[in-house]
Amino acid sequence: IALTTEAVKMVSSSDVPTICCELQTGILRGRPKIHPSDVELLLKGSISQGLNGVNAYLFCGGRNPEGLGVFGSYHDWQAPISAEGEERPHLEPLKSFGKFIKTFGEKLASTEKEFDSIFGFYTPYYATEYLKGEFAEELEKKRNELFFDGMARLLQLTGINYLLKDLQRSSINELLSHPALWVFCLDFMDTETQTKLVQYVERGGTLLIFPTLPTRDLSCRKETPLLANLGIEIQGKTRENLVKVKGKEILVRGETTVFRSRESSDAIIARTSDGEPCGLLKRKGKGQALILGFGISHVFDYHIELIRGFAREMGIRPSILVESGEVTAVVRSTPHAGRDSKYGFLFLNNYKDEPEFVKISLRLPGERKRTRLPEIGSIYVPGRSASILPLNVTLSEEIKIKWSTVEILECRVGKPVTLLARGAAGGDCEIVLSCKKPKTVKIDRKKNPFKYINSLLKIHFKANSKEQKLTIRL
């Protein structure tokens, strides 16, 4: 499909929402079984990473006329609503999310994912739908093993949230607005993009590039501006599966590239088992490049610590600190709002089967100082669950949700103010509101104690996995 210039501009515009046309709430087989937690994690996890639109597919089953369907007349595919109109259990997270969207959808749509660093996205490595043969198979294998299941996953597991940035469409100034850049690189790349990466380093950026450097352009002609300008040569490649980084053995995947630097000032940060340099720290101009001649797939958890160490060398620190456990924390906030009107949503995703008790340290949208959530106890995050928590969300001129450790599905501002909350049984819930001092606070019509300090109303209660109605009389 040939895209016109205007179409390309439209697709690359930040004004165009990123939409998943087939978010898989159904699947083209009867196994594995889809559970409510699968749908909740997929839905909220995807939105936390920047999706602004989803189409649940297959949402409702049906029947094809005989002889028409590719797979026969059966067209159900574990849809949340069966062909007979029966509701399946994994419809529930879609219902719950629907309530949230009715309440906060407009506000959520105005937010963008907060990030600590950027990952360079090079389209020719991924636009392989029309390629066949060994070349395409090898390319897909490398990107799956070394990018998706490798550096991209490991970076997320360090607690560092990142944004994908199109290397071809982004200007050098756009890239330089971010002090650190990660790039998955194969042995071919167009000359313009290679030159852009050189300029990024020379003008002050910190680049980490792996698992090799390009030697050809997109027409397979020899083209090495990146190698030449960095003053590096490729000595050869080995199939070793172990390299040493700062003296520690590390399991790697695929070929390992051996480098030779023309400058003695370059630091060797990784070697093969034979002592040959396969990782360099190169300073050039105002910036620096960490050049890794190997790829990593997430096999052992020490790989997480390795990537965390590389991130520190690049000056990257996670803005959201999860003080314990392995919960993934992401914030979406309003990027262009003034400090007093800035708000956002905290996404907590637990992909493990075991529950977690976590504390979160972050800067609330629009605030400079860090806040520790919750003030009392811990946030209970059940196994295989996801939640969306409001941060500095204004409900009216009189009331604002500073933070909540439990999901709020509905809000009605009046006399009284009512909030519909839902949290997992066994968890302590904390809701902090900026408002006038209330006369009473009730949970499901029963009076609930509260604290009112410095214009902040602090409510604590036990969750029961059901929707609980908070009634606040100001």
C-alpha positions as MATLAB code, in Angstrom:
seq = 'IALTTEAVKMVSSSDVPTICCELQTGILRGRPKIHPSDVELLLKGSISQGLNGVNAYLFCGGRNPEGLGVFGSYHDWQAPISAEGEERPHLEPLKSFGKFIKTFGEKLASTEKEFDSIFGFYTPYYATEYLKGEFAEELEKKRNELFFDGMARLLQLTGINYLLKDLQRSSINELLSHPALWVFCLDFMDTETQTKLVQYVERGGTLLIFPTLPTRDLSCRKETPLLANLGIEIQGKTRENLVKVKGKEILVRGETTVFRSRESSDAIIARTSDGEPCGLLKRKGKGQALILGFGISHVFDYHIELIRGFAREMGIRPSILVESGEVTAVVRSTPHAGRDSKYGFLFLNNYKDEPEFVKISLRLPGERKRTRLPEIGSIYVPGRSASILPLNVTLSEEIKIKWSTVEILECRVGKPVTLLARGAAGGDCEIVLSCKKPKTVKIDRKKNPFKYINSLLKIHFKANSKEQKLTIRL';
ca = [
       0.000    0.000    0.000;
       1.522    3.312   -1.056;
       0.954    6.131    1.421;
       0.751    9.678    0.133;
       2.863   12.368    1.772;
      -0.190   13.783    3.519;
      -1.203   10.341    4.787;
       2.266    9.791    6.216;
       2.064   13.158    7.969;
      -1.309   12.205    9.411;
      -0.175    8.786   10.627;
       2.916   10.264   12.294;
       0.993   13.111   13.923;
       0.676   13.083   17.690;
      -2.914   14.321   17.229;
      -3.925   10.924   15.844;
      -4.868    8.518   18.645;
      -3.179    5.132   18.879;
      -5.913    2.511   18.595;
      -5.933   -1.281   18.831;
      -8.564   -2.526   16.398;
      -8.568   -6.075   17.769;
      -7.841   -6.176   21.482;
      -8.222   -9.899   21.989;
     -11.044  -10.488   24.445;
     -11.734  -13.595   22.371;
      -9.398  -16.077   20.713;
      -9.647  -18.330   17.648;
      -9.678  -21.582   19.634;
     -11.155  -23.154   22.746;
      -7.812  -23.370   24.578;
      -6.203  -21.809   26.469;
      -9.266  -20.624   28.378;
      -9.681  -16.871   28.757;
     -10.189  -15.706   32.338;
     -11.358  -12.317   33.673;
      -7.840  -11.514   34.870;
      -6.497  -12.041   31.325;
      -8.872   -9.433   29.911;
      -8.305   -6.965   32.764;
      -4.511   -7.123   32.466;
      -4.559   -6.889   28.677;
      -7.011   -3.981   28.671;
      -5.519   -1.829   31.412;
      -1.933   -2.798   30.680;
      -2.319   -1.732   27.045;
      -3.927    1.582   27.950;
      -1.238    2.279   30.541;
       1.358    2.016   27.759;
      -0.333    4.662   25.615;
      -3.313    3.180   23.753;
      -6.130    5.731   23.412;
      -8.704    3.476   21.813;
      -9.571   -0.212   21.964;
     -12.009   -2.435   20.126;
     -12.737   -5.614   22.104;
     -12.617   -8.518   19.647;
     -14.314  -10.917   19.510;
     -16.918   -9.291   21.783;
     -19.994  -11.315   20.866;
     -20.174  -14.749   19.292;
     -22.500  -15.819   16.492;
     -23.079  -18.325   13.710;
     -22.076  -18.184   10.062;
     -24.339  -19.575    7.344;
     -23.041  -23.036    6.442;
     -20.467  -22.992    3.695;
     -19.536  -19.332    4.257;
     -17.137  -19.212    7.200;
     -13.486  -20.143    6.693;
     -13.692  -22.217    9.896;
     -17.246  -23.380    9.379;
     -20.464  -22.049   10.886;
     -19.000  -21.811   14.407;
     -18.059  -18.189   15.168;
     -17.856  -17.854   18.959;
     -14.159  -17.939   19.834;
     -14.601  -17.530   23.619;
     -16.254  -14.143   23.183;
     -17.339  -12.415   26.441;
     -20.921  -12.801   25.185;
     -21.630  -16.220   23.688;
     -23.474  -16.904   20.437;
     -26.552  -17.647   22.563;
     -26.311  -14.262   24.316;
     -24.986  -15.634   27.605;
     -22.525  -13.524   29.593;
     -19.207  -15.200   30.295;
     -17.084  -14.312   33.356;
     -14.546  -12.295   31.380;
     -17.246   -9.792   30.430;
     -17.045   -8.411   33.987;
     -13.751   -6.478   33.585;
     -15.167   -4.870   30.427;
     -18.294   -3.800   32.328;
     -16.188   -2.382   35.148;
     -13.945   -0.528   32.723;
     -17.035    0.828   31.002;
     -18.134    2.439   34.263;
     -14.694    3.957   34.687;
     -14.760    5.348   31.128;
     -18.209    6.897   31.630;
     -16.814    8.716   34.658;
     -13.239    9.539   33.657;
     -13.045    8.762   29.921;
     -12.756   12.357   28.767;
     -10.079   13.072   31.357;
      -8.160    9.879   30.568;
      -8.211   10.717   26.842;
      -6.378   13.985   27.601;
      -3.455   12.192   29.254;
      -0.264   10.708   27.877;
       2.128    8.145   29.273;
       4.905    9.558   31.436;
       8.316    8.116   30.587;
      11.898    8.126   31.840;
      13.663    7.399   28.556;
      13.025    6.706   24.870;
      13.577    3.619   22.720;
      14.376    4.240   19.074;
      11.928    2.453   16.763;
      13.312    1.656   13.322;
      10.417    0.743   11.019;
      12.297   -1.461    8.467;
      13.005   -4.000   11.232;
       9.278   -4.414   11.930;
       7.425   -3.831    8.640;
       7.882   -7.448    7.531;
       4.313   -8.468    6.670;
       5.110   -8.938    2.977;
       8.538  -10.559    3.395;
       9.103  -14.295    3.154;
      12.051  -16.651    3.367;
      15.057  -17.116    5.625;
      15.883  -13.412    5.831;
      12.430  -12.501    7.162;
      12.393  -15.453    9.560;
      15.807  -14.551   10.971;
      14.840  -10.882   11.338;
      11.640  -11.768   13.206;
      13.534  -14.189   15.439;
      16.094  -11.544   16.387;
      13.578   -8.824   17.165;
      11.374  -11.188   19.194;
      14.256  -12.635   21.187;
      16.465   -9.572   21.616;
      13.983   -6.682   21.567;
      10.507   -7.787   22.683;
      11.626  -10.589   25.032;
      14.970   -8.927   25.635;
      15.911   -5.300   26.177;
      12.370   -3.876   25.970;
      11.041   -6.286   28.601;
      14.112   -5.955   30.812;
      13.955   -2.174   30.756;
      10.317   -2.296   31.853;
      11.197   -4.721   34.665;
      13.768   -2.256   36.025;
      10.880    0.148   36.634;
      11.989    2.451   33.818;
       9.083    3.493   31.626;
       9.943    4.363   28.050;
       8.378    5.793   24.917;
       8.990    4.459   21.410;
      10.345    7.163   19.097;
      10.406    6.740   15.317;
      14.058    7.183   14.307;
      13.297    7.962   10.672;
      10.507   10.480   11.225;
      11.953   12.206   14.299;
      14.215   15.184   13.709;
      17.594   15.375   15.415;
      16.230   18.147   17.658;
      13.306   15.953   18.674;
      15.701   13.172   19.643;
      17.992   15.579   21.497;
      15.074   16.722   23.653;
      15.585   13.354   25.364;
      19.010   12.931   27.037;
      19.192    9.133   26.626;
      18.261    6.880   23.699;
      18.170    3.057   23.397;
      18.405    1.549   19.909;
      17.955   -2.054   18.758;
      20.170   -2.250   15.673;
      20.872   -4.920   13.065;
      23.572   -4.946   10.392;
      21.586   -2.779    7.963;
      20.279    0.779    8.369;
      19.807    3.672    5.964;
      22.555    6.300    5.772;
      20.392    9.177    6.984;
      19.412    7.386   10.202;
      23.010    6.289   10.856;
      24.144    9.899   10.465;
      21.353   11.089   12.750;
      22.564    8.776   15.528;
      26.095   10.143   15.138;
      24.770   13.704   15.450;
      22.744   12.686   18.502;
      25.928   11.620   20.303;
      28.075   14.509   19.055;
      25.531   17.087   20.242;
      25.216   15.727   23.778;
      22.992   12.637   23.784;
      23.738    9.331   25.480;
      23.137    6.383   23.144;
      22.979    2.679   24.014;
      22.957    0.592   20.848;
      22.877   -3.213   20.531;
      23.469   -6.030   19.428;
      25.709   -4.769   16.585;
      26.361   -1.764   14.342;
      25.228   -1.508   10.698;
      27.581   -2.204    7.824;
      25.038   -1.884    4.976;
      22.240    0.433    3.905;
      18.728   -0.704    2.939;
      19.923   -1.691   -0.527;
      22.593   -3.953    1.027;
      25.380   -1.653   -0.194;
      28.307   -1.153    2.162;
      27.549    1.956    4.181;
      29.214    2.626    7.553;
      28.845    6.270    8.648;
      27.983    5.202   12.185;
      31.044    2.971   12.527;
      33.332    5.436   10.764;
      32.278    8.510   12.726;
      32.519    6.666   16.042;
      35.998    5.471   15.123;
      35.164    1.775   15.491;
      35.818   -1.288   13.336;
      34.149   -4.703   13.408;
      36.813   -7.374   13.797;
      34.489  -10.326   13.414;
      31.685  -12.287   15.039;
      31.486  -15.316   17.317;
      28.682  -17.649   18.406;
      29.695  -17.683   22.055;
      26.835  -17.619   24.539;
      28.811  -16.059   27.389;
      30.476  -12.644   27.661;
      31.956  -10.833   30.627;
      30.589   -7.464   31.677;
      32.717   -5.850   34.380;
      34.173   -9.252   35.153;
      30.824  -11.067   35.505;
      29.724  -13.816   33.129;
      26.527  -12.947   31.276;
      24.408  -15.273   29.123;
      23.796  -13.698   25.719;
      21.874  -14.701   22.596;
      22.827  -14.889   18.929;
      26.084  -13.688   17.430;
      28.535  -11.594   19.415;
      30.289   -8.782   17.535;
      33.945   -8.140   18.291;
      35.054   -4.497   17.969;
      38.335   -2.693   17.540;
      38.531    0.953   18.521;
      40.909    3.380   16.857;
      41.071    5.533   19.985;
      42.772    4.487   23.220;
      40.416    6.654   25.282;
      37.489    4.301   24.586;
      36.643    2.131   27.598;
      36.054   -1.599   27.138;
      32.935   -2.563   29.115;
      32.479   -6.154   27.870;
      34.745   -8.915   26.565;
      34.330  -12.335   25.029;
      35.660  -15.390   26.867;
      38.853  -14.935   24.794;
      39.241  -11.397   26.085;
      38.209   -9.662   22.857;
      36.257   -6.389   23.255;
      32.534   -6.782   22.526;
      31.278   -3.746   24.438;
      32.614   -0.186   24.353;
      31.963    3.120   26.052;
      32.710    5.799   23.490;
      32.824    9.527   24.238;
      32.418   11.764   21.222;
      31.726   15.463   21.050;
      29.406   16.401   23.898;
      27.885   12.941   24.322;
      28.677    9.274   24.687;
      27.662    5.892   23.284;
      27.449    2.510   24.989;
      27.982    0.030   22.165;
      27.058   -3.582   22.940;
      28.035   -6.290   20.467;
      25.584   -8.793   21.914;
      21.895   -9.256   22.579;
      20.187  -10.351   25.764;
      16.953  -12.249   26.221;
      15.295  -12.259   29.632;
      16.305  -15.704   30.858;
      17.714  -14.919   34.306;
      16.780  -12.137   36.678;
      20.385  -10.979   36.915;
      19.733   -9.619   33.418;
      17.423   -7.062   35.064;
      20.248   -5.836   37.292;
      22.561   -5.661   34.267;
      20.173   -3.363   32.420;
      19.586   -1.319   35.561;
      23.355   -0.788   35.718;
      23.483    0.350   32.082;
      20.599    2.749   32.777;
      22.488    4.282   35.699;
      25.515    4.816   33.460;
      23.194    6.650   31.061;
      21.907    8.858   33.880;
      18.428    7.298   33.876;
      16.459    6.840   37.085;
      12.863    5.581   37.361;
      10.475    8.392   38.286;
       8.079    5.929   39.974;
       9.630    3.831   42.716;
       7.925    0.576   43.686;
       9.478   -0.063   47.065;
       8.783   -3.793   47.121;
       7.472   -6.522   44.841;
       7.306   -6.780   41.056;
       4.255   -4.676   40.267;
       4.526   -2.554   37.125;
       3.653    1.097   37.798;
       2.882    3.605   35.025;
       1.404    7.107   35.165;
      -0.572    8.832   32.444;
      -0.914   12.588   32.984;
      -1.926   15.771   31.153;
       1.235   16.859   29.289;
       0.393   20.483   28.538;
      -1.709   21.490   31.558;
      -0.524   24.132   34.014;
       0.870   22.941   37.316;
      -2.323   23.705   39.234;
      -4.564   21.945   36.705;
      -2.378   18.912   35.985;
      -3.810   15.488   36.843;
      -3.291   11.865   35.957;
      -3.904    8.185   36.620;
      -1.628    5.580   38.195;
      -1.767    2.100   36.649;
      -0.680   -0.823   38.814;
      -0.315   -4.147   36.974;
       0.554   -7.408   38.725;
       1.304  -10.129   36.165;
       2.195  -12.721   38.817;
      -0.193  -15.255   40.317;
       0.792  -14.160   43.831;
      -0.561  -10.983   45.461;
       1.746   -8.081   46.283;
       1.761   -5.478   49.057;
       3.486   -2.390   47.668;
       4.360    1.181   48.503;
       4.759    3.697   45.719;
       6.893    6.836   45.698;
       6.226    9.375   42.928;
       5.562   12.991   42.145;
       1.842   13.554   41.820;
       0.948   15.347   38.561;
       1.536   19.077   39.027;
       3.618   18.660   42.193;
       7.368   18.888   42.726;
       7.819   16.979   45.963;
       7.534   13.214   46.085;
       4.538   11.564   47.724;
       4.543    8.108   49.276;
       1.411    6.040   48.733;
      -0.280    5.042   50.883;
       0.345    7.058   54.044;
      -0.798    4.106   56.151;
      -0.009    0.456   55.397;
       0.501   -0.856   51.850;
      -1.422   -1.080   48.597;
      -2.791   -4.591   48.162;
      -2.468   -5.741   44.548;
      -4.002   -9.201   43.999;
      -2.310  -11.723   41.744;
      -2.990  -11.267   38.010;
      -4.807   -7.979   38.412;
      -4.663   -4.394   37.209;
      -6.059   -1.155   38.584;
      -6.348    2.496   37.535;
      -6.035    5.013   40.373;
      -6.809    8.763   40.078;
      -4.175   11.371   40.971;
      -5.091   15.048   41.520;
      -8.332   14.610   39.567;
     -10.732   17.528   40.052;
     -14.408   16.601   40.457;
     -15.729   20.140   41.012;
     -14.608   23.516   42.305;
     -15.076   22.178   45.824;
     -13.541   18.720   45.663;
     -10.497   17.006   44.161;
      -9.235   13.425   44.466;
      -5.614   13.828   45.566;
      -5.041   10.089   45.383;
      -6.737    6.781   45.925;
      -5.335    3.293   46.454;
      -8.597    1.764   45.246;
     -10.349    2.122   41.906;
     -13.135    4.687   41.716;
     -15.716    3.756   39.091;
     -18.359    6.448   39.508;
     -18.529    9.954   41.006;
     -21.540   12.160   41.681;
     -20.904   15.653   42.969;
     -23.881   17.069   44.814;
     -25.316   17.039   48.281;
     -23.957   14.566   49.241;
     -20.889   13.634   47.192;
     -20.922    9.931   46.299;
     -18.096    7.753   45.057;
     -18.407    4.158   43.894;
     -15.184    2.318   44.756;
     -14.056   -1.258   44.313;
     -11.025   -2.993   45.760;
      -9.960   -6.566   46.404;
     -10.996   -8.214   49.651;
      -8.173   -8.195   52.172;
      -6.879   -4.797   51.143;
      -6.801   -1.552   53.093;
      -8.125    1.353   51.063;
      -7.003    4.959   51.337;
      -8.771    7.854   49.605;
      -7.495   11.407   50.104;
      -9.645   14.310   48.950;
      -9.008   18.040   48.885;
     -12.272   19.572   50.056;
     -14.110   21.304   52.902;
     -14.358   19.516   56.215;
     -17.171   16.960   55.975;
     -19.972   16.451   58.422;
     -20.106   12.690   57.895;
     -18.505    9.969   55.805;
     -20.369    6.719   55.208;
     -19.390    3.454   53.542;
     -22.452    1.545   52.354;
     -24.654    3.651   54.685;
     -22.504    2.967   57.749;
     -20.538    5.782   59.360;
     -16.814    5.557   58.722;
     -14.125    7.385   60.735;
     -12.004    9.963   58.886;
      -9.225   12.468   59.431;
      -9.203   16.064   58.231;
      -5.751   17.667   58.164;
      -4.622   20.783   56.250;
      -7.751   20.820   54.051;
      -7.301   17.140   53.197;
      -9.957   14.556   53.960;
      -8.372   11.157   54.609;
     -10.610    8.086   54.481;
      -9.560    4.518   55.304;
     -11.706    1.410   54.995;
     -11.565   -2.294   54.182;
     -12.327   -3.479   50.661;
     -14.582   -6.474   50.083;
     -14.164   -7.095   46.296;
     -17.592   -5.567   45.733;
     -18.594   -2.080   44.708;
     -18.719    0.073   47.831;
     -20.565    3.388   47.980;
     -18.932    6.295   49.800;
     -21.236    9.086   50.845;
     -19.607   12.361   51.926;
     -21.665   15.224   53.364;
     -19.669   18.454   53.237;
];
